[in-house]
């Protein structure tokens, strides 16, 4: 439905949002280009359901929550999937020759006429539903996970796949289905893994790999060749690793897929990383910072110069944090330049460059060139070696704010790593201003969340002396029985004050620096995670999975 000013006025009138929240949402629209209602939703001030109910009231129509509604599987077939998705409609119930349909936009006259003509019924009456719930229902009926296996076992596929090869219609549909299902499941990666007798398909969702399908071994060569063709790789080369890229549109979203092959004893293994170019980048507050830590980190990202490092293992969300920080401080008055490997998302106003070894562009050489481009703020994807660190320090000491990442287990270990690279301690202490260590934990599904009190022995292991209530997900259809939906960060923020600078110059160990920082108020990764578990955001097991308990 086209956004209307009166909806925003109703949100204010009914005190669903405040004037302060509206002002914050307006700033978010400037940063992201979202509509006002979508910005309010993104910031967590409203839900899609809030908007739908207000629209329903304004139009004098009923609102239906599809998540609690049981739909006749035969009735849903009265219109095709293409029509349902095109017009964002779904049949709900039929009495005599009168059909009631759920619509995202009940004012869409063309959609109502199209459904009326297709169904050949006397009357079609709309009720209002949310787009999210409608897509969930359509996915469950038309795009379930078994559809890949269903297609492979169909007689039509069996008859054609051997004849048509990698350009055959059936194989093209199968590979497209593997990718589209991953996107619908919000997977970050697709793993296509050859075994001795099967071809296994796994999706990484919320950081955890799940097996989705096993396909016949005979399809392996054709599927891998098809993906290599789409990725602009050498189909004839199977002995060397290759990298490629696929760009495609899916439901009006731009997907950028990074593809990597690796030879194994059973054939080429393929990993495909899905980057949704149409997705809106997270703001800092959405990453999972508690209020106090957020204010501290926000203060440092507005510093005029210095180095801010984000540390953690691969897949811990470091790049997302850097992008969120840059988006927060990004204005027309600042010249922000990045060098990345690879550029994952394109940021408005920011000049982004990708490492290109063949062209002689490394982090170190690229940074030297960036310094001649009159930058205010620089972001390097990673500081990997002494040369890069030296140029980074030079940039910080000459009045630039530099963001980068490092692979260390905790914040203080980053200081030791820089010194181990051969950097003089006084250069480290005079240039680094803050280090943020982070991990990602899965968040509990709100639909099936339940309270429980762990055994006292478990609580004691967590360092708790009294009974505490924690939360977990039972598993439901909304979270694919996992009990989790989405992820957030747990953080350890080390601020380099005078005391820490002195310790760096004296070459104190990472453990010694950590103890002093914690005495001054720094939360460890475990402590931050435990606080979020007590708030019901995540589980004890998730916190223990990504952190360690000291002592």
PDB file of N, CA, C and O in Angstrom, residues 264-295:
ATOM      1  N   UNK A 264      38.413 -31.685  -4.286  1.00  0.00           N
ATOM      2  CA  UNK A 264      38.502 -32.700  -3.227  1.00  0.00           C
ATOM      3  C   UNK A 264      38.586 -34.075  -3.879  1.00  0.00           C
ATOM      4  O   UNK A 264      38.452 -34.202  -5.107  1.00  0.00           O
ATOM      5  N   UNK A 265      38.752 -35.097  -3.067  1.00  0.00           N
ATOM      6  CA  UNK A 265      38.900 -36.455  -3.617  1.00  0.00           C
ATOM      7  C   UNK A 265      37.626 -36.931  -4.307  1.00  0.00           C
ATOM      8  O   UNK A 265      37.665 -37.835  -5.144  1.00  0.00           O
ATOM      9  N   UNK A 266      36.471 -36.333  -3.955  1.00  0.00           N
ATOM     10  CA  UNK A 266      35.215 -36.767  -4.554  1.00  0.00           C
ATOM     11  C   UNK A 266      34.678 -35.766  -5.582  1.00  0.00           C
ATOM     12  O   UNK A 266      33.553 -35.914  -6.058  1.00  0.00           O
ATOM     13  N   UNK A 267      35.492 -34.772  -5.914  1.00  0.00           N
ATOM     14  CA  UNK A 267      35.066 -33.783  -6.898  1.00  0.00           C
ATOM     15  C   UNK A 267      35.183 -32.377  -6.341  1.00  0.00           C
ATOM     16  O   UNK A 267      35.623 -32.162  -5.212  1.00  0.00           O
ATOM     17  N   UNK A 268      34.792 -31.409  -7.143  1.00  0.00           N
ATOM     18  CA  UNK A 268      34.939 -30.005  -6.741  1.00  0.00           C
ATOM     19  C   UNK A 268      33.873 -29.605  -5.715  1.00  0.00           C
ATOM     20  O   UNK A 268      32.681 -29.771  -5.944  1.00  0.00           O
ATOM     21  N   UNK A 269      34.356 -29.073  -4.595  1.00  0.00           N
ATOM     22  CA  UNK A 269      33.474 -28.526  -3.570  1.00  0.00           C
ATOM     23  C   UNK A 269      33.176 -27.069  -3.922  1.00  0.00           C
ATOM     24  O   UNK A 269      34.067 -26.332  -4.341  1.00  0.00           O
ATOM     25  N   UNK A 270      31.927 -26.656  -3.759  1.00  0.00           N
ATOM     26  CA  UNK A 270      31.546 -25.279  -4.072  1.00  0.00           C
ATOM     27  C   UNK A 270      30.924 -24.617  -2.848  1.00  0.00           C
ATOM     28  O   UNK A 270      30.070 -25.210  -2.175  1.00  0.00           O
ATOM     29  N   UNK A 271      31.380 -23.404  -2.562  1.00  0.00           N
ATOM     30  CA  UNK A 271      30.751 -22.574  -1.533  1.00  0.00           C
ATOM     31  C   UNK A 271      30.313 -21.268  -2.183  1.00  0.00           C
ATOM     32  O   UNK A 271      31.101 -20.614  -2.873  1.00  0.00           O
ATOM     33  N   UNK A 272      29.059 -20.906  -1.962  1.00  0.00           N
ATOM     34  CA  UNK A 272      28.489 -19.698  -2.548  1.00  0.00           C
ATOM     35  C   UNK A 272      28.052 -18.774  -1.415  1.00  0.00           C
ATOM     36  O   UNK A 272      27.203 -19.142  -0.599  1.00  0.00           O
ATOM     37  N   UNK A 273      28.645 -17.589  -1.346  1.00  0.00           N
ATOM     38  CA  UNK A 273      28.269 -16.605  -0.316  1.00  0.00           C
ATOM     39  C   UNK A 273      27.265 -15.627  -0.890  1.00  0.00           C
ATOM     40  O   UNK A 273      27.520 -14.975  -1.905  1.00  0.00           O
ATOM     41  N   UNK A 274      26.104 -15.514  -0.239  1.00  0.00           N
ATOM     42  CA  UNK A 274      25.024 -14.672  -0.727  1.00  0.00           C
ATOM     43  C   UNK A 274      25.080 -13.303  -0.057  1.00  0.00           C
ATOM     44  O   UNK A 274      24.990 -13.204   1.171  1.00  0.00           O
ATOM     45  N   UNK A 275      25.216 -12.261  -0.872  1.00  0.00           N
ATOM     46  CA  UNK A 275      25.213 -10.892  -0.380  1.00  0.00           C
ATOM     47  C   UNK A 275      24.006 -10.187  -0.989  1.00  0.00           C
ATOM     48  O   UNK A 275      23.917 -10.059  -2.205  1.00  0.00           O
ATOM     49  N   UNK A 276      23.075  -9.760  -0.140  1.00  0.00           N
ATOM     50  CA  UNK A 276      21.858  -9.116  -0.617  1.00  0.00           C
ATOM     51  C   UNK A 276      22.123  -7.621  -0.793  1.00  0.00           C
ATOM     52  O   UNK A 276      22.168  -6.863   0.168  1.00  0.00           O
ATOM     53  N   UNK A 277      22.341  -7.200  -2.029  1.00  0.00           N
ATOM     54  CA  UNK A 277      22.670  -5.804  -2.310  1.00  0.00           C
ATOM     55  C   UNK A 277      21.519  -4.867  -1.973  1.00  0.00           C
ATOM     56  O   UNK A 277      21.729  -3.674  -1.761  1.00  0.00           O
ATOM     57  N   UNK A 278      20.291  -5.386  -1.943  1.00  0.00           N
ATOM     58  CA  UNK A 278      19.140  -4.538  -1.661  1.00  0.00           C
ATOM     59  C   UNK A 278      18.871  -4.417  -0.168  1.00  0.00           C
ATOM     60  O   UNK A 278      18.040  -3.634   0.251  1.00  0.00           O
ATOM     61  N   UNK A 279      19.540  -5.223   0.633  1.00  0.00           N
ATOM     62  CA  UNK A 279      19.291  -5.175   2.075  1.00  0.00           C
ATOM     63  C   UNK A 279      19.853  -3.894   2.648  1.00  0.00           C
ATOM     64  O   UNK A 279      20.857  -3.369   2.187  1.00  0.00           O
ATOM     65  N   UNK A 280      19.183  -3.409   3.675  1.00  0.00           N
ATOM     66  CA  UNK A 280      19.620  -2.180   4.315  1.00  0.00           C
ATOM     67  C   UNK A 280      20.629  -2.531   5.396  1.00  0.00           C
ATOM     68  O   UNK A 280      20.412  -3.411   6.203  1.00  0.00           O
ATOM     69  N   UNK A 281      21.747  -1.844   5.380  1.00  0.00           N
ATOM     70  CA  UNK A 281      22.780  -2.108   6.362  1.00  0.00           C
ATOM     71  C   UNK A 281      22.301  -1.751   7.760  1.00  0.00           C
ATOM     72  O   UNK A 281      21.544  -0.814   7.957  1.00  0.00           O
ATOM     73  N   UNK A 282      22.771  -2.519   8.725  1.00  0.00           N
ATOM     74  CA  UNK A 282      22.390  -2.288  10.105  1.00  0.00           C
ATOM     75  C   UNK A 282      23.004  -1.009  10.645  1.00  0.00           C
ATOM     76  O   UNK A 282      24.115  -0.638  10.289  1.00  0.00           O
ATOM     77  N   UNK A 283      22.280  -0.348  11.541  1.00  0.00           N
ATOM     78  CA  UNK A 283      22.851   0.742  12.296  1.00  0.00           C
ATOM     79  C   UNK A 283      23.548   0.188  13.527  1.00  0.00           C
ATOM     80  O   UNK A 283      23.339  -0.968  13.904  1.00  0.00           O
ATOM     81  N   UNK A 284      24.369   1.017  14.171  1.00  0.00           N
ATOM     82  CA  UNK A 284      25.126   0.543  15.328  1.00  0.00           C
ATOM     83  C   UNK A 284      24.228  -0.005  16.428  1.00  0.00           C
ATOM     84  O   UNK A 284      24.532  -1.030  17.040  1.00  0.00           O
ATOM     85  N   UNK A 285      23.105   0.668  16.699  1.00  0.00           N
ATOM     86  CA  UNK A 285      22.237   0.234  17.786  1.00  0.00           C
ATOM     87  C   UNK A 285      21.624  -1.126  17.526  1.00  0.00           C
ATOM     88  O   UNK A 285      21.254  -1.838  18.456  1.00  0.00           O
ATOM     89  N   UNK A 286      21.503  -1.502  16.256  1.00  0.00           N
ATOM     90  CA  UNK A 286      20.885  -2.784  15.919  1.00  0.00           C
ATOM     91  C   UNK A 286      21.847  -3.964  16.032  1.00  0.00           C
ATOM     92  O   UNK A 286      21.450  -5.108  15.912  1.00  0.00           O
ATOM     93  N   UNK A 287      23.128  -3.681  16.245  1.00  0.00           N
ATOM     94  CA  UNK A 287      24.116  -4.759  16.306  1.00  0.00           C
ATOM     95  C   UNK A 287      24.039  -5.550  17.604  1.00  0.00           C
ATOM     96  O   UNK A 287      24.483  -6.688  17.665  1.00  0.00           O
ATOM     97  N   UNK A 288      23.503  -4.934  18.664  1.00  0.00           N
ATOM     98  CA  UNK A 288      23.387  -5.635  19.932  1.00  0.00           C
ATOM     99  C   UNK A 288      24.092  -4.963  21.092  1.00  0.00           C
ATOM    100  O   UNK A 288      24.198  -5.540  22.174  1.00  0.00           O
ATOM    101  N   UNK A 289      24.582  -3.737  20.895  1.00  0.00           N
ATOM    102  CA  UNK A 289      25.242  -3.019  21.994  1.00  0.00           C
ATOM    103  C   UNK A 289      24.251  -2.730  23.112  1.00  0.00           C
ATOM    104  O   UNK A 289      23.116  -2.322  22.857  1.00  0.00           O
ATOM    105  N   UNK A 290      24.674  -2.915  24.363  1.00  0.00           N
ATOM    106  CA  UNK A 290      23.902  -2.382  25.480  1.00  0.00           C
ATOM    107  C   UNK A 290      24.159  -0.879  25.504  1.00  0.00           C
ATOM    108  O   UNK A 290      25.174  -0.397  24.978  1.00  0.00           O
ATOM    109  N   UNK A 291      23.257  -0.132  26.119  1.00  0.00           N
ATOM    110  CA  UNK A 291      23.268   1.321  25.993  1.00  0.00           C
ATOM    111  C   UNK A 291      24.608   1.949  26.379  1.00  0.00           C
ATOM    112  O   UNK A 291      25.152   2.781  25.664  1.00  0.00           O
ATOM    113  N   UNK A 292      25.179   1.539  27.523  1.00  0.00           N
ATOM    114  CA  UNK A 292      26.428   2.144  27.980  1.00  0.00           C
ATOM    115  C   UNK A 292      27.574   1.922  27.015  1.00  0.00           C
ATOM    116  O   UNK A 292      28.333   2.854  26.705  1.00  0.00           O
ATOM    117  N   UNK A 293      27.712   0.693  26.522  1.00  0.00           N
ATOM    118  CA  UNK A 293      28.793   0.369  25.594  1.00  0.00           C
ATOM    119  C   UNK A 293      28.590   1.067  24.256  1.00  0.00           C
ATOM    120  O   UNK A 293      29.548   1.485  23.611  1.00  0.00           O
ATOM    121  N   UNK A 294      27.333   1.196  23.851  1.00  0.00           N
ATOM    122  CA  UNK A 294      27.032   1.890  22.592  1.00  0.00           C
ATOM    123  C   UNK A 294      27.508   3.333  22.646  1.00  0.00           C
ATOM    124  O   UNK A 294      28.144   3.832  21.716  1.00  0.00           O
ATOM    125  N   UNK A 295      27.217   4.023  23.742  1.00  0.00           N
ATOM    126  CA  UNK A 295      27.609   5.429  23.890  1.00  0.00           C
ATOM    127  C   UNK A 295      29.132   5.580  23.854  1.00  0.00           C
ATOM    128  O   UNK A 295      29.668   6.508  23.256  1.00  0.00           O
TER     129      UNK A 295
END
